[in-house]
GROMACS .gro file of C-alpha atoms in nm:
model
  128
    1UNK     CA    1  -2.651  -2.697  -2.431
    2UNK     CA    2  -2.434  -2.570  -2.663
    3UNK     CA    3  -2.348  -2.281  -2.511
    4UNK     CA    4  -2.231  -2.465  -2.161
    5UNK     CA    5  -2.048  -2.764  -2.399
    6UNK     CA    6  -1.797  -2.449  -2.503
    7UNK     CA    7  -1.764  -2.290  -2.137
    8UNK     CA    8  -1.663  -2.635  -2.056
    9UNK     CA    9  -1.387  -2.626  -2.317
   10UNK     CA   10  -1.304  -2.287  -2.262
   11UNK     CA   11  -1.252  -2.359  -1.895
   12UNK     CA   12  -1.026  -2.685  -1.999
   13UNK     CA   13  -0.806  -2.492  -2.266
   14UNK     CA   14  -0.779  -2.206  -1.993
   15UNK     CA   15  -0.731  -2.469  -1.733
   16UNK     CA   16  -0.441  -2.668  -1.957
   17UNK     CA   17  -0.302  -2.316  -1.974
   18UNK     CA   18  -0.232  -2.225  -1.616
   19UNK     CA   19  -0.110  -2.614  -1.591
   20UNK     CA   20   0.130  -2.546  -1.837
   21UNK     CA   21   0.251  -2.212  -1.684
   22UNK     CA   22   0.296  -2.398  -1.330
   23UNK     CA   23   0.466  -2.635  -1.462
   24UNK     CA   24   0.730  -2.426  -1.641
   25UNK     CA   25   0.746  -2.228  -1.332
   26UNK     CA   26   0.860  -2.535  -1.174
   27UNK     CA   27   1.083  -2.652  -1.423
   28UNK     CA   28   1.219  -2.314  -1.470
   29UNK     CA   29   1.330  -2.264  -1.088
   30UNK     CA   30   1.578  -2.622  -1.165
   31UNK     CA   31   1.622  -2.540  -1.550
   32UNK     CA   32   1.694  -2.850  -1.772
   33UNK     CA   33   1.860  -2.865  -2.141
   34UNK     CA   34   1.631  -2.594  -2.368
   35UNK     CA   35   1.454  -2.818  -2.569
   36UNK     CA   36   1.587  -2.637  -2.895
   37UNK     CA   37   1.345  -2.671  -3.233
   38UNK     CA   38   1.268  -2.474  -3.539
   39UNK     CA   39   0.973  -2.257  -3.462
   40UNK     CA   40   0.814  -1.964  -3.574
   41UNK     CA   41   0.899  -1.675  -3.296
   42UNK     CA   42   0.556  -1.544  -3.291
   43UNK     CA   43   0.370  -1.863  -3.187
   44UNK     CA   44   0.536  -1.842  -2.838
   45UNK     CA   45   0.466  -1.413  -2.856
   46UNK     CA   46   0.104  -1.472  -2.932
   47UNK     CA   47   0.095  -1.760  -2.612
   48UNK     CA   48   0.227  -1.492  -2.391
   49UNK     CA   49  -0.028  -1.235  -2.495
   50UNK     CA   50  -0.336  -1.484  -2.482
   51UNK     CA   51  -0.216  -1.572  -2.133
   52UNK     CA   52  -0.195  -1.269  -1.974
   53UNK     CA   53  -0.497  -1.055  -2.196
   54UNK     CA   54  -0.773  -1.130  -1.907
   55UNK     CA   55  -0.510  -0.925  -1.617
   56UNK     CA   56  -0.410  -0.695  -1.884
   57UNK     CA   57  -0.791  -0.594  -1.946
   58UNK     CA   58  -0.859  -0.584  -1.604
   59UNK     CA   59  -0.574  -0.323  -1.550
   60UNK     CA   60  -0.674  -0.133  -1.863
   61UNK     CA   61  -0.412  -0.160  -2.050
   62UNK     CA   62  -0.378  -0.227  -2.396
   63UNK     CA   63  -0.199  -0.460  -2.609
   64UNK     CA   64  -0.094  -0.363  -2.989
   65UNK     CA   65   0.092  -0.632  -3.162
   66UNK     CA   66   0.296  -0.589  -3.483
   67UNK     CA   67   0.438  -0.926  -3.621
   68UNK     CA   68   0.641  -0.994  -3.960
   69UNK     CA   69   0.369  -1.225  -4.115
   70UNK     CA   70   0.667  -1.406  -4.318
   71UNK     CA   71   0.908  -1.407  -4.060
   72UNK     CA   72   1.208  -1.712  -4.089
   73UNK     CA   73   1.211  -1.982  -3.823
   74UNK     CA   74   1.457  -2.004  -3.598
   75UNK     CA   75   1.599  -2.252  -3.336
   76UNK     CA   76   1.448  -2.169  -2.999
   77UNK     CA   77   1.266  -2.366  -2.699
   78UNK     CA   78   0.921  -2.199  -2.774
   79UNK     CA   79   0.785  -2.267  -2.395
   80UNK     CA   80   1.117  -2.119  -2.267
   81UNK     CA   81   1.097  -1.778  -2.488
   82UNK     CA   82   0.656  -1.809  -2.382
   83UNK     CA   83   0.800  -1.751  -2.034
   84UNK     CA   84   1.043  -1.508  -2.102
   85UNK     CA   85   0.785  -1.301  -2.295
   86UNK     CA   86   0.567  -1.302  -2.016
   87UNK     CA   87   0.812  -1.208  -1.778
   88UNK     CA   88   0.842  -0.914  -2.003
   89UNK     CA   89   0.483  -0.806  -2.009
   90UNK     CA   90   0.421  -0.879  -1.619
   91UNK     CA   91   0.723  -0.652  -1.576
   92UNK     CA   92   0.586  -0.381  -1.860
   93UNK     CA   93   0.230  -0.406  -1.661
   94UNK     CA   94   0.397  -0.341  -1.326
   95UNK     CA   95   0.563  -0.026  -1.465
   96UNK     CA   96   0.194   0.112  -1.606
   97UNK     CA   97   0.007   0.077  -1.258
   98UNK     CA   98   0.072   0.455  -1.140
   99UNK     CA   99   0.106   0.543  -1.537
  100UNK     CA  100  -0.218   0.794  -1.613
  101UNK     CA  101  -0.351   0.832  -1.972
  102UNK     CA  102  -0.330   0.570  -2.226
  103UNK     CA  103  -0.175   0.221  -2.093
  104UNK     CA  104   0.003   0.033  -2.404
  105UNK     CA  105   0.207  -0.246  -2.413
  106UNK     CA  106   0.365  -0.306  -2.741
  107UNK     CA  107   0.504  -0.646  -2.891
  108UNK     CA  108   0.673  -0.653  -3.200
  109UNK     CA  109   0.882  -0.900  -3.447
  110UNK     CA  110   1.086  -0.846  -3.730
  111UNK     CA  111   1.385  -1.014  -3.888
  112UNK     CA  112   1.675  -0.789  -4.133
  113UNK     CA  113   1.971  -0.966  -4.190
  114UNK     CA  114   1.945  -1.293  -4.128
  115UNK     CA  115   1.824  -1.189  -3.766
  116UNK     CA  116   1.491  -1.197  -3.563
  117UNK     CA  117   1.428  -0.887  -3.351
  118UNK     CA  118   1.168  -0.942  -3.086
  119UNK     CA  119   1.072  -0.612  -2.916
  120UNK     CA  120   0.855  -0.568  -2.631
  121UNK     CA  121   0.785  -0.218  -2.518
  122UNK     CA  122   0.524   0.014  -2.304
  123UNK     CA  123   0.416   0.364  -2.272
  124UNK     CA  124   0.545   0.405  -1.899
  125UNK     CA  125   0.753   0.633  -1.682
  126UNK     CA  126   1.121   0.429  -1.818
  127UNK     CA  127   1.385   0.363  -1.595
  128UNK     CA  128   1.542   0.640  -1.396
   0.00000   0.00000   0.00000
């Protein structure tokens, strides 16, 4: 019983999930005001990854993840940079599908200077 009770909630979290993504899919295709707070950049990095991990393990490709542990907050609409990460990795995955050998997609943050870097790399071809 206890192992069906958290199926159940893994299928709801999972479930809220793909609500949330449709929805900002929507709401992204008529864009409203960013809904600006102080957040910590790598809760909306670490969405994007948990999102997309079950197609990224499916395609064999890896994900390595370096965040600043201490890094400052910063004004940003987390659901709007969530989407813009992901856009990022779908776009890095699309690049690795005729890639042979190892498959990485790398996510990083750091801040220097009273900046935030946010890096998201892969181990395919490049651009042309």
């Amino acid at each position: 019983m206890k192992m069906m009770k958290k199926i159940v909630q893994r299928l709801q979290v999972a479930s809220n999930k793909i609500e949330s993504v449709i929805k900002r899919d929507l709401d992204f295709s008529k864009p409203g005001a960013p809904s600006m707070a102080l957040v910590n950049i790598n809760k909306p990095l670490i969405e994007a990854i948990n999102l997309s991990a079950v197609t990224l393990r499916k395609n064999n490709i890896k994900i390595k993840q370096t965040f600043e542990q201490d890094i400052p907050h910063c004004y940003a609409d987390s659901q709007l940079m969530e989407q813009v990460i992901l856009n990022l990795i779908n776009n890095a995955a699309k690049a690795l599908e005729k890639t042979e050998g190892e498959r990485i997609i790398e996510l990083t943050s750091a801040s220097k200077e009273n900046s935030i870097f946010v890096r998201v790399s892969d181990s395919g071809p490049g651009v042309p």
